[in-house]
mmCIF file of C-alpha atoms in Angstrom:
data_model
loop_
_atom_site.group_PDB
_atom_site.id
_atom_site.type_symbol
_atom_site.label_atom_id
_atom_site.label_comp_id
_atom_site.label_asym_id
_atom_site.label_seq_id
_atom_site.Cartn_x
_atom_site.Cartn_y
_atom_site.Cartn_z
ATOM 1 C CA MET Q 19 328.557 211.608 49.500
ATOM 2 C CA ASN Q 20 327.640 209.402 53.156
ATOM 3 C CA VAL Q 21 324.848 206.763 53.499
ATOM 4 C CA ARG Q 22 323.609 209.672 56.739
ATOM 5 C CA GLU Q 23 323.174 212.332 53.690
ATOM 6 C CA ILE Q 24 322.015 210.178 51.620
ATOM 7 C CA GLN Q 25 319.414 209.054 54.727
ATOM 8 C CA GLN Q 26 318.961 213.612 55.573
ATOM 9 C CA ILE Q 27 317.468 213.553 51.776
ATOM 10 C CA LEU Q 28 315.633 211.268 52.127
ATOM 11 C CA LEU Q 29 313.720 212.082 55.744
ATOM 12 C CA ASN Q 30 313.220 215.697 54.061
ATOM 13 C CA ASN Q 31 309.920 214.505 53.038
ATOM 14 C CA THR Q 32 309.635 210.948 54.604
ATOM 15 C CA TYR Q 33 308.442 211.193 58.694
ATOM 16 C CA THR Q 34 306.638 207.527 59.385
ATOM 17 C CA LYS Q 35 308.942 204.145 59.569
ATOM 18 C CA PRO Q 36 307.054 202.712 57.302
ATOM 19 C CA ASP Q 37 307.494 205.590 54.518
ATOM 20 C CA TYR Q 38 310.513 205.854 55.336
ATOM 21 C CA ILE Q 39 311.197 202.245 53.501
ATOM 22 C CA ARG Q 40 308.480 202.190 51.339
ATOM 23 C CA ARG Q 41 310.288 204.657 49.073
ATOM 24 C CA LEU Q 42 313.468 202.792 50.286
ATOM 25 C CA THR Q 43 312.316 200.348 48.809
ATOM 26 C CA LEU Q 44 311.679 202.321 45.102
ATOM 27 C CA ILE Q 45 315.177 203.768 45.008
ATOM 28 C CA ARG Q 46 316.161 200.534 45.009
ATOM 29 C CA GLU Q 47 314.023 198.594 42.296
ATOM 30 C CA TYR Q 48 314.950 201.601 40.214
ATOM 31 C CA LEU Q 49 318.512 201.449 40.833
ATOM 32 C CA GLU Q 50 318.627 197.504 39.981
ATOM 33 C CA SER Q 51 315.815 198.284 36.560
ATOM 34 C CA ARG Q 52 318.343 201.575 35.987
ATOM 35 C CA PHE Q 53 321.738 199.045 36.631
ATOM 36 C CA PHE Q 54 320.499 195.569 35.854
ATOM 37 C CA ALA Q 55 317.980 195.461 33.193
ATOM 38 C CA GLU Q 56 319.169 199.203 31.182
ATOM 39 C CA ASN Q 57 316.333 200.156 31.519
ATOM 40 C CA LYS Q 58 316.456 205.013 30.867
ATOM 41 C CA ILE Q 59 313.780 205.753 31.779
ATOM 42 C CA ASN Q 60 313.508 208.522 34.926
ATOM 43 C CA PHE Q 61 312.639 208.190 37.876
ATOM 44 C CA SER Q 62 308.701 209.699 38.215
ATOM 45 C CA ASP Q 63 307.859 207.830 35.189
ATOM 46 C CA TYR Q 64 309.244 204.814 36.604
ATOM 47 C CA LEU Q 65 306.746 206.273 39.686
ATOM 48 C CA VAL Q 66 304.482 206.023 37.753
ATOM 49 C CA ASN Q 67 304.664 202.640 35.539
ATOM 50 C CA VAL Q 68 304.266 200.476 38.691
ATOM 51 C CA LYS Q 69 302.077 202.297 40.207
ATOM 52 C CA ALA Q 70 302.870 203.643 43.202
ATOM 53 C CA LEU Q 71 301.354 206.071 45.873
ATOM 54 C CA GLN Q 72 300.348 209.555 45.023
ATOM 55 C CA ILE Q 73 302.572 211.110 48.342
ATOM 56 C CA ASP Q 74 305.181 208.439 48.196
ATOM 57 C CA ARG Q 75 305.643 209.487 44.199
ATOM 58 C CA GLU Q 76 305.607 213.888 45.568
ATOM 59 C CA ALA Q 77 307.725 213.038 48.659
ATOM 60 C CA LEU Q 78 310.300 210.870 46.370
ATOM 61 C CA SER Q 79 309.675 213.603 43.816
ATOM 62 C CA VAL Q 80 312.609 215.955 44.697
ATOM 63 C CA LEU Q 81 315.111 213.527 44.135
ATOM 64 C CA ASP Q 82 317.337 215.004 40.202
ATOM 65 C CA GLU Q 83 319.893 212.421 38.440
ATOM 66 C CA HIS Q 84 321.844 214.161 41.510
ATOM 67 C CA PHE Q 85 320.997 212.251 43.962
ATOM 68 C CA PHE Q 86 320.697 208.931 41.085
ATOM 69 C CA HIS Q 87 324.325 209.582 40.629
ATOM 70 C CA LEU Q 88 325.281 208.901 44.132
ATOM 71 C CA PHE Q 89 324.734 205.576 43.466
ATOM 72 C CA THR Q 90 326.810 203.148 41.430
ATOM 73 C CA ARG Q 91 326.228 199.558 40.470
ATOM 74 C CA ASP Q 92 328.699 198.607 42.999
ATOM 75 C CA ASN Q 93 327.589 200.437 45.446
ATOM 76 C CA VAL Q 94 324.400 200.168 45.595
ATOM 77 C CA TYR Q 95 323.879 197.529 47.697
ATOM 78 C CA LEU Q 96 326.240 198.648 50.558
ATOM 79 C CA LEU Q 97 324.787 202.546 50.420
ATOM 80 C CA ILE Q 98 321.017 200.837 50.193
ATOM 81 C CA ASN Q 99 321.876 198.197 52.934
ATOM 82 C CA GLY Q 100 322.947 200.772 55.375
ATOM 83 C CA LEU Q 101 320.398 202.978 54.761
ATOM 84 C CA THR Q 102 318.068 200.295 55.968
ATOM 85 C CA GLU Q 103 319.969 199.516 59.036
ATOM 86 C CA SER Q 104 320.597 202.875 59.623
ATOM 87 C CA ILE Q 105 316.984 204.108 60.665
ATOM 88 C CA LYS Q 106 317.127 201.437 63.556
ATOM 89 C CA VAL Q 107 319.133 204.190 65.401
ATOM 90 C CA LEU Q 108 317.418 206.921 63.973
ATOM 91 C CA PRO Q 109 315.751 208.864 67.257
ATOM 92 C CA THR Q 110 312.272 206.787 66.571
ATOM 93 C CA LEU Q 111 308.844 207.887 68.573
ATOM 94 C CA THR Q 112 305.703 206.054 68.240
ATOM 95 C CA LEU Q 113 302.809 207.515 67.488
ATOM 96 C CA TYR Q 114 299.749 205.856 68.970
ATOM 97 C CA LEU Q 115 296.411 207.452 67.065
ATOM 98 C CA ALA Q 116 292.481 206.914 67.870
ATOM 99 C CA VAL Q 117 291.716 206.493 63.541
ATOM 100 C CA MET Q 118 294.348 205.987 61.533
ATOM 101 C CA LEU Q 119 294.683 209.777 59.722
ATOM 102 C CA ASP Q 120 295.509 209.670 56.026
ATOM 103 C CA ASP Q 121 299.043 210.861 54.721
ATOM 104 C CA TYR Q 122 298.901 214.414 54.408
ATOM 105 C CA GLN Q 123 297.609 214.512 58.129
ATOM 106 C CA ILE Q 124 300.529 212.348 59.058
ATOM 107 C CA ILE Q 125 302.888 214.435 57.547
ATOM 108 C CA GLU Q 126 301.708 217.781 59.499
ATOM 109 C CA LEU Q 127 302.122 216.323 62.535
ATOM 110 C CA GLY Q 128 305.572 214.894 61.384
ATOM 111 C CA LYS Q 129 306.646 218.131 60.422
ATOM 112 C CA TRP Q 130 305.154 219.239 64.536
ATOM 113 C CA PHE Q 131 307.330 216.356 66.102
ATOM 114 C CA ARG Q 132 310.115 217.547 64.390
ATOM 115 C CA GLN Q 133 309.508 220.995 65.219
ATOM 116 C CA ASN Q 134 308.379 220.701 68.918
ATOM 117 C CA LEU Q 135 310.440 217.313 69.593
ATOM 118 C CA ASN Q 136 314.001 215.988 67.258
ATOM 119 C CA PRO Q 137 314.297 217.049 64.369
ATOM 120 C CA ASP Q 138 316.089 214.366 63.557
ATOM 121 C CA LEU Q 139 313.118 211.627 64.314
ATOM 122 C CA ILE Q 140 310.523 208.844 62.272
ATOM 123 C CA ILE Q 141 307.777 208.217 63.847
ATOM 124 C CA ASP Q 142 306.199 204.621 63.813
ATOM 125 C CA VAL Q 143 301.964 204.979 63.933
ATOM 126 C CA ARG Q 144 299.658 202.691 65.544
ATOM 127 C CA CYS Q 145 295.864 202.300 65.442
ATOM 128 C CA ASN Q 146 294.931 201.805 68.891
ATOM 129 C CA PRO Q 147 290.543 203.241 68.888
ATOM 130 C CA THR Q 148 290.437 202.303 72.322
ATOM 131 C CA LEU Q 149 291.916 206.229 73.052
ATOM 132 C CA VAL Q 150 288.866 207.693 71.610
ATOM 133 C CA SER Q 151 290.725 210.671 69.998
ATOM 134 C CA GLY Q 152 292.982 212.689 71.118
ATOM 135 C CA CYS Q 153 296.811 210.488 70.874
ATOM 136 C CA SER Q 154 298.847 209.301 72.837
ATOM 137 C CA TYR Q 155 302.823 208.884 72.369
ATOM 138 C CA VAL Q 156 306.097 207.384 73.369
ATOM 139 C CA TRP Q 157 309.691 208.707 73.355
ATOM 140 C CA ASN Q 158 312.660 208.437 74.868
ATOM 141 C CA ASN Q 159 311.165 205.573 76.663
ATOM 142 C CA ARG Q 160 308.928 207.220 78.041
ATOM 143 C CA TYR Q 161 304.825 207.268 77.598
ATOM 144 C CA LYS Q 162 303.200 210.456 76.846
ATOM 145 C CA ASP Q 163 299.319 210.467 76.571
ATOM 146 C CA LEU Q 164 297.734 213.526 75.048
ATOM 147 C CA SER Q 165 294.291 210.809 74.967
ATOM 148 C CA LEU Q 166 290.164 211.519 75.699
ATOM 149 C CA HIS Q 167 291.671 210.516 79.242
ATOM 150 C CA TYR Q 168 293.679 212.775 80.251
ATOM 151 C CA PHE Q 169 292.102 215.712 79.042
ATOM 152 C CA LEU Q 170 289.240 214.404 81.228
ATOM 153 C CA SER Q 171 291.288 213.537 84.076
ATOM 154 C CA LYS Q 172 292.960 216.742 84.338
ATOM 155 C CA LYS Q 173 288.706 218.141 84.438
ATOM 156 C CA GLN Q 174 287.665 215.178 86.853
ATOM 157 C CA GLU Q 175 286.471 218.215 89.174
ATOM 158 C CA LEU Q 176 285.209 220.169 87.496
ATOM 159 C CA ILE Q 177 282.904 217.059 86.362
ATOM 160 C CA ASN Q 178 282.228 215.981 89.723
ATOM 161 C CA ARG Q 179 281.007 219.617 90.702
ATOM 162 C CA ILE Q 180 278.550 219.695 87.340
ATOM 163 C CA LEU Q 181 277.133 215.761 88.824
ATOM 164 C CA ASP Q 182 276.615 216.681 91.848
ATOM 165 C CA ALA Q 183 274.732 219.967 91.384
ATOM 166 C CA TYR Q 184 273.247 217.693 88.717
ATOM 167 C CA ALA Q 185 272.067 215.431 90.492
ATOM 168 C CA LYS Q 186 270.750 217.561 93.466
ATOM 169 C CA GLN Q 187 268.584 219.812 90.814
ATOM 170 C CA GLN Q 188 267.082 216.052 89.651
ATOM 171 C CA LEU Q 189 266.772 214.620 93.685
ATOM 172 C CA MET J 7 184.672 107.561 111.308
ATOM 173 C CA GLU J 8 183.288 107.305 115.100
ATOM 174 C CA ASN J 9 179.399 107.175 113.311
ATOM 175 C CA ASN J 10 180.629 104.309 111.242
ATOM 176 C CA ILE J 11 181.985 102.592 114.512
ATOM 177 C CA LEU J 12 179.053 103.121 116.366
ATOM 178 C CA LEU J 13 177.401 101.469 114.041
ATOM 179 C CA PHE J 14 179.005 98.850 113.438
ATOM 180 C CA THR J 15 179.232 98.150 117.188
ATOM 181 C CA ILE J 16 175.548 98.573 116.993
ATOM 182 C CA LEU J 17 175.309 96.378 114.677
ATOM 183 C CA GLY J 18 177.087 93.335 116.289
ATOM 184 C CA LEU J 19 175.492 93.610 119.837
ATOM 185 C CA THR J 20 172.475 93.568 118.074
ATOM 186 C CA PHE J 21 173.947 90.165 116.555
ATOM 187 C CA VAL J 22 174.541 89.275 119.995
ATOM 188 C CA THR J 23 172.816 89.794 121.437
ATOM 189 C CA ALA J 24 169.841 87.652 119.095
ATOM 190 C CA LEU J 25 172.719 84.653 118.446
ATOM 191 C CA SER J 26 172.508 84.781 122.823
ATOM 192 C CA GLN J 27 168.724 84.338 122.227
ATOM 193 C CA VAL J 28 168.750 81.713 120.310
ATOM 194 C CA PHE J 29 171.046 79.567 122.104
ATOM 195 C CA MET J 30 168.866 81.167 124.837
ATOM 196 C CA LEU J 31 165.803 78.806 123.244
ATOM 197 C CA LEU J 32 167.122 76.512 122.751
ATOM 198 C CA LEU J 33 168.869 75.918 126.628
ATOM 199 C CA ASN J 34 165.235 76.198 127.063
ATOM 200 C CA ASN J 35 163.790 73.530 125.431
ATOM 201 C CA MET J 36 166.371 71.050 126.654
ATOM 202 C CA LYS J 37 165.358 71.721 129.787
ATOM 203 C CA LYS J 38 161.569 71.300 128.448
ATOM 204 C CA HIS J 39 162.789 67.740 127.402
ATOM 205 C CA PRO J 40 165.531 66.808 130.156
ATOM 206 C CA GLY J 41 167.548 64.451 128.679
ATOM 207 C CA ILE J 42 168.354 63.130 124.723
ATOM 208 C CA ASP J 43 169.944 60.134 126.091
ATOM 209 C CA GLU J 44 166.261 59.182 127.265
ATOM 210 C CA MET J 45 164.569 59.703 124.424
ATOM 211 C CA SER J 46 164.222 57.942 121.179
ATOM 212 C CA ASP J 47 165.609 58.870 117.252
ATOM 213 C CA ASP J 48 161.757 59.677 116.302
ATOM 214 C CA GLU J 49 161.071 62.382 119.283
ATOM 215 C CA LEU J 50 165.312 63.191 118.589
ATOM 216 C CA GLU J 51 164.743 63.429 114.976
ATOM 217 C CA GLU J 52 161.341 65.710 115.278
ATOM 218 C CA TYR J 53 163.517 67.452 118.173
ATOM 219 C CA GLN J 54 166.222 67.402 116.040
ATOM 220 C CA GLN J 55 163.722 69.138 112.695
ATOM 221 C CA LYS J 56 162.008 71.980 115.467
ATOM 222 C CA SER J 57 165.774 72.886 116.242
ATOM 223 C CA ARG J 58 166.959 73.040 112.888
ATOM 224 C CA GLU J 59 163.641 75.100 112.199
ATOM 225 C CA VAL J 60 163.375 77.120 114.520
ATOM 226 C CA LEU J 61 167.521 77.440 114.191
ATOM 227 C CA HIS J 62 166.511 77.980 110.017
ATOM 228 C CA ASP J 63 163.222 81.080 111.619
ATOM 229 C CA ALA J 64 166.854 82.322 114.282
ATOM 230 C CA SER J 65 168.976 83.202 111.551
ATOM 231 C CA LYS J 66 166.326 83.762 109.182
ATOM 232 C CA LYS J 67 165.087 86.602 111.679
ATOM 233 C CA ALA J 68 169.133 87.345 112.650
ATOM 234 C CA ASN J 69 169.819 87.897 109.117
ATOM 235 C CA LYS J 70 166.711 89.895 109.015
ATOM 236 C CA ILE J 71 167.696 91.789 111.964
ATOM 237 C CA LEU J 72 170.600 92.192 109.846
ATOM 238 C CA THR J 73 169.664 92.717 107.200
ATOM 239 C CA ASN J 74 167.320 95.467 108.837
ATOM 240 C CA ALA J 75 169.629 96.573 110.701
ATOM 241 C CA GLU J 76 172.807 96.770 107.505
ATOM 242 C CA LEU J 77 169.998 98.572 105.619
ATOM 243 C CA LYS J 78 169.712 100.904 108.732
ATOM 244 C CA GLY J 79 173.292 101.561 108.899
ATOM 245 C CA ILE J 80 173.875 102.333 105.202
ATOM 246 C CA GLU J 81 170.451 104.664 105.605
ATOM 247 C CA TYR J 82 171.469 106.502 108.745
ATOM 248 C CA ILE J 83 174.944 106.878 106.869
ATOM 249 C CA ALA J 84 173.032 107.927 103.882
ATOM 250 C CA ARG J 85 171.457 109.960 106.404
ATOM 251 C CA GLN J 86 174.683 111.569 108.004
ATOM 252 C CA LYS J 87 176.450 111.248 104.362
ATOM 253 C CA LEU J 88 173.291 113.577 103.429
ATOM 254 C CA ASP J 89 173.814 116.351 106.768
ATOM 255 C CA ILE J 90 177.441 116.146 106.398
ATOM 256 C CA GLU J 91 177.448 117.672 102.582
ATOM 257 C CA LYS J 92 175.082 119.995 104.429
ATOM 258 C CA LEU J 93 177.238 120.816 107.239
ATOM 259 C CA VAL J 94 179.398 121.019 104.450
ATOM 260 C CA SER J 95 177.934 123.300 101.908
ATOM 261 C CA ASP J 96 176.114 125.033 104.738
ATOM 262 C CA PHE J 97 180.187 125.537 105.931
ATOM 263 C CA ASN J 98 181.100 127.270 103.249
ATOM 264 C CA GLN J 99 178.186 129.218 102.347
ATOM 265 C CA GLN J 100 178.937 130.630 106.173
ATOM 266 C CA THR J 101 182.647 130.698 105.489
ATOM 267 C CA ARG J 102 182.269 132.323 102.410
ATOM 268 C CA GLY J 103 179.597 135.011 104.004
ATOM 269 C CA LEU J 104 182.168 135.182 106.848
ATOM 270 C CA GLU J 105 184.952 135.468 104.191
ATOM 271 C CA GLY J 106 183.128 138.488 102.592
ATOM 272 C CA LYS J 107 182.192 140.002 105.696
ATOM 273 C CA LEU J 108 185.837 139.743 106.791
ATOM 274 C CA ILE J 109 187.627 140.877 103.526
ATOM 275 C CA GLU J 110 185.227 144.027 104.211
ATOM 276 C CA GLN J 111 185.829 144.630 107.328
ATOM 277 C CA PHE J 112 189.100 143.804 106.492
ATOM 278 C CA LYS J 113 189.692 146.100 103.602
ATOM 279 C CA ILE J 114 187.808 149.462 105.543
ATOM 280 C CA SER J 115 189.928 148.476 108.236
ATOM 281 C CA LEU J 116 192.332 148.842 105.511
ATOM 282 C CA GLU J 117 191.533 152.197 104.596
ATOM 283 C CA LYS J 118 190.807 153.149 108.096
ATOM 284 C CA THR J 119 194.317 151.931 108.650
ATOM 285 C CA GLU J 120 195.251 152.806 105.121
ATOM 286 C CA LYS J 121 194.005 156.831 106.779
ATOM 287 C CA THR J 122 195.896 157.266 110.305
ATOM 288 C CA TYR J 123 198.782 156.210 108.616
ATOM 289 C CA ALA J 124 198.464 159.439 106.260
ATOM 290 C CA ASP J 125 197.489 161.071 108.008
ATOM 291 C CA TYR J 126 200.583 160.919 111.173
ATOM 292 C CA ILE J 127 202.801 160.869 107.982
ATOM 293 C CA ASN J 128 201.383 164.043 106.785
ATOM 294 C CA VAL J 129 201.299 165.005 110.594
ATOM 295 C CA LEU J 130 204.504 163.782 110.888
ATOM 296 C CA GLN J 131 205.813 166.087 108.079
ATOM 297 C CA GLU J 132 204.537 169.350 109.114
ATOM 298 C CA ASN J 133 206.328 168.864 112.446
ATOM 299 C CA LEU J 134 209.594 167.695 110.369
ATOM 300 C CA ARG J 135 208.855 170.744 108.066
ATOM 301 C CA GLN J 136 208.288 172.779 110.955
ATOM 302 C CA GLU J 137 211.248 171.876 113.078
ATOM 303 C CA GLU J 138 212.991 172.168 110.346
ATOM 304 C CA MET J 139 212.334 175.952 109.573
ATOM 305 C CA LYS J 140 212.782 175.974 112.920
ATOM 306 C CA ASN J 141 216.526 174.275 112.978
ATOM 307 C CA GLN J 142 217.268 177.211 110.009
ATOM 308 C CA ARG J 143 215.976 179.611 111.585
ATOM 309 C CA LEU J 144 218.088 178.664 115.116
ATOM 310 C CA PHE J 145 221.156 178.111 113.023
ATOM 311 C CA GLN J 146 220.484 181.494 110.521
ATOM 312 C CA GLU J 147 219.827 182.571 114.361
ATOM 313 C CA LYS J 148 223.277 181.017 114.877
ATOM 314 C CA SER J 149 225.877 180.914 112.049
ATOM 315 C CA SER J 150 224.804 184.787 111.664
ATOM 316 C CA LYS J 151 225.748 185.494 115.117
ATOM 317 C CA MET J 152 228.686 183.655 115.200
ATOM 318 C CA ILE J 153 229.913 185.421 110.911
ATOM 319 C CA ASP J 154 229.700 188.262 113.494
ATOM 320 C CA ASN J 155 231.803 187.077 115.835
ATOM 321 C CA ALA J 156 234.500 186.303 113.065
ATOM 322 C CA GLN J 157 234.087 189.707 111.562
ATOM 323 C CA GLN J 158 234.928 191.463 114.434
ATOM 324 C CA VAL J 159 237.232 189.270 115.669
ATOM 325 C CA MET J 160 238.786 189.877 112.350
ATOM 326 C CA SER J 161 238.785 193.179 111.815
ATOM 327 C CA ALA J 162 240.681 194.001 115.436
ATOM 328 C CA PHE J 163 242.845 190.657 114.108
ATOM 329 C CA ILE J 164 243.868 193.209 110.570
ATOM 330 C CA MET J 165 243.466 196.381 112.710
ATOM 331 C CA ASP J 166 246.641 194.962 114.583
ATOM 332 C CA ILE J 167 248.028 192.997 112.382
ATOM 333 C CA ASN J 168 248.311 196.472 110.678
ATOM 334 C CA ASN J 169 249.934 198.509 113.049
ATOM 335 C CA LYS J 170 252.090 196.170 114.027
ATOM 336 C CA MET J 171 253.158 196.083 109.845
ATOM 337 C CA LYS J 172 252.563 199.911 109.142
ATOM 338 C CA ILE J 173 255.481 200.035 112.246
ATOM 339 C CA GLN J 174 257.263 197.419 111.069
ATOM 340 C CA ILE J 175 257.613 198.923 107.527
ATOM 341 C CA ASP J 176 258.493 202.177 108.300
ATOM 342 C CA GLU J 177 261.092 200.684 110.323
ATOM 343 C CA GLU J 178 261.840 198.834 107.394
ATOM 344 C CA LEU J 179 261.626 201.500 104.587
ATOM 345 C CA LYS J 180 263.793 203.650 107.468
ATOM 346 C CA VAL J 181 265.766 201.034 107.242
ATOM 347 C CA ILE J 182 266.373 201.340 102.740
ATOM 348 C CA ARG J 183 265.977 205.069 103.020
ATOM 349 C CA ASN J 184 269.738 205.423 104.485
ATOM 350 C CA GLU J 185 270.619 202.588 103.121
ATOM 351 C CA LEU J 186 269.803 204.048 99.888
ATOM 352 C CA GLU J 187 271.306 207.336 100.983
ATOM 353 C CA THR J 188 274.421 205.043 101.901
ATOM 354 C CA TYR J 189 273.745 203.392 98.382
ATOM 355 C CA LYS J 190 273.640 206.823 96.477
ATOM 356 C CA LYS J 191 276.595 208.009 98.679
ATOM 357 C CA HIS J 192 278.433 205.168 97.797
ATOM 358 C CA ARG J 193 277.541 204.947 93.877
ATOM 359 C CA PHE J 194 278.325 208.582 93.665
ATOM 360 C CA GLU J 195 282.308 208.320 94.823
ATOM 361 C CA VAL J 196 282.237 205.285 92.908
ATOM 362 C CA ILE J 197 281.285 207.173 89.625
ATOM 363 C CA ASN J 198 283.060 209.975 90.723
ATOM 364 C CA LYS J 199 286.173 208.524 90.863
ATOM 365 C CA ASN J 200 285.544 206.973 87.590
ATOM 366 C CA ILE J 201 283.567 209.072 85.421
ATOM 367 C CA VAL J 202 286.811 209.438 83.288
ATOM 368 C CA ASP J 203 286.255 205.932 82.774
ATOM 369 C CA ILE J 204 282.111 206.585 82.236
ATOM 370 C CA LEU J 205 282.954 209.626 79.931
ATOM 371 C CA GLU J 206 286.043 207.898 77.752
ATOM 372 C CA LYS J 207 283.416 204.922 77.589
ATOM 373 C CA THR J 208 279.945 206.990 76.666
ATOM 374 C CA LEU J 209 282.379 209.109 73.907
ATOM 375 C CA GLU J 210 283.933 205.711 72.959
ATOM 376 C CA GLU J 211 280.796 204.452 71.129
ATOM 377 C CA THR J 212 279.138 207.769 71.028
ATOM 378 C CA LEU J 213 282.196 209.813 69.204
ATOM 379 C CA GLY J 214 284.597 206.408 67.549
ATOM 380 C CA LYS J 215 282.483 206.710 65.058
ATOM 381 C CA LYS J 216 280.924 210.107 64.395
ATOM 382 C CA LEU J 217 283.833 212.806 64.385
ATOM 383 C CA SER J 218 285.768 212.672 60.872
ATOM 384 C CA LEU J 219 289.293 212.270 59.776
ATOM 385 C CA THR J 220 289.770 215.747 59.630
ATOM 386 C CA GLU J 221 287.978 216.455 63.588
ATOM 387 C CA HIS J 222 290.233 214.260 64.865
ATOM 388 C CA SER J 223 293.171 216.156 63.631
ATOM 389 C CA GLU J 224 292.555 218.652 64.735
ATOM 390 C CA ILE J 225 291.800 217.708 68.300
ATOM 391 C CA ILE J 226 295.520 216.061 68.192
ATOM 392 C CA PHE J 227 297.086 218.802 66.774
ATOM 393 C CA GLN J 228 295.327 220.171 69.844
ATOM 394 C CA SER J 229 295.824 218.360 71.935
ATOM 395 C CA LEU J 230 299.979 218.239 70.893
ATOM 396 C CA GLU J 231 300.038 222.586 71.313
ATOM 397 C CA GLN J 232 297.859 222.022 74.999
ATOM 398 C CA ALA J 233 301.122 220.039 76.028
ATOM 399 C CA LYS J 234 303.157 221.951 75.165
ATOM 400 C CA GLN J 235 302.262 225.181 76.542
ATOM 401 C CA ASP J 236 302.023 223.001 79.797
ATOM 402 C CA HIS J 237 305.556 222.283 79.286
ATOM 403 C CA ASN J 238 304.342 218.615 79.522
ATOM 404 C CA LEU J 239 305.449 217.121 75.542
ATOM 405 C CA THR J 240 307.758 215.230 77.522
#
């Protein structure tokens, strides 16, 4: 199995770059302890021991022994480095949110974007409070504004009419 | 003093007269008896004795006359002195009486003068008071007249100013109303242009902390779905 296939397994439940890197680090550390510290513990227990996040434990629970048998002492770092480098070539969507959502909501968003834009994309989440609500994103070097500003601008004429009616009524 | 001089002059003349009589007598004797050189020593001695007796009598009489004259003189002086004293006392008495009379007269005239002066002062005061009242009345009349005039002038002036100000204010108000309309219009235009930003900022302040994460998530999905429907995802 090559790097791309391993990456695909990882990306099944991973939608953001930080999650990907964090989970890859957990896998690397587990493999290091397994190969070089001769730790016989299984991956789930290992995650509990290192107090990994719940979301990471859920996402990485699909990785079975078959997955870890893909790694050997000789190829572990090769594969890990390959997996680290490959993230740079993944299609990236930079998502700007007004508030930082929780992990499950981010997962939902990730699923939506993969469903509607690109099944291979990975999301880089940033926080921009000036958006107030809604979101904006950069995809294929294009900025797309779906924030409050965008929707208010769409309704500007309506808002102006409301204001005029109000002004006439009051003045 | 003059009396003393007169007295001594009289005495002196009397003495000189006595002496001259004595000499006359002697001369007569000598004439009666012509030549001393032709007489004898006894006759000469007799004549000398007689002449000595005569001289002695003469001197005695002269002394007596002198004494009498002196006494008379002294008497005269004493009488004079008495007279003078009497005169002086009379004079003093007269003077005192006159002084008393004069003082009384002076008092009377002083009282009269005082009374006259007081009357004069009263009259003067009364005149002054009346003059003052007259002046006061005149002053009041004139000042009332002046105040009335001033009031009339002020009223006319104020009304004039009022009218002018009214006109000016109306004009200013008109200008201000126009400016306000223009400003309102301009303001509305600015607001209309920037309403989105205004609402955005307002909502940022009000909604930012009021929406829950779930609501935020819903809004995000709604906006994504809306964009998808509008074919506006890319």
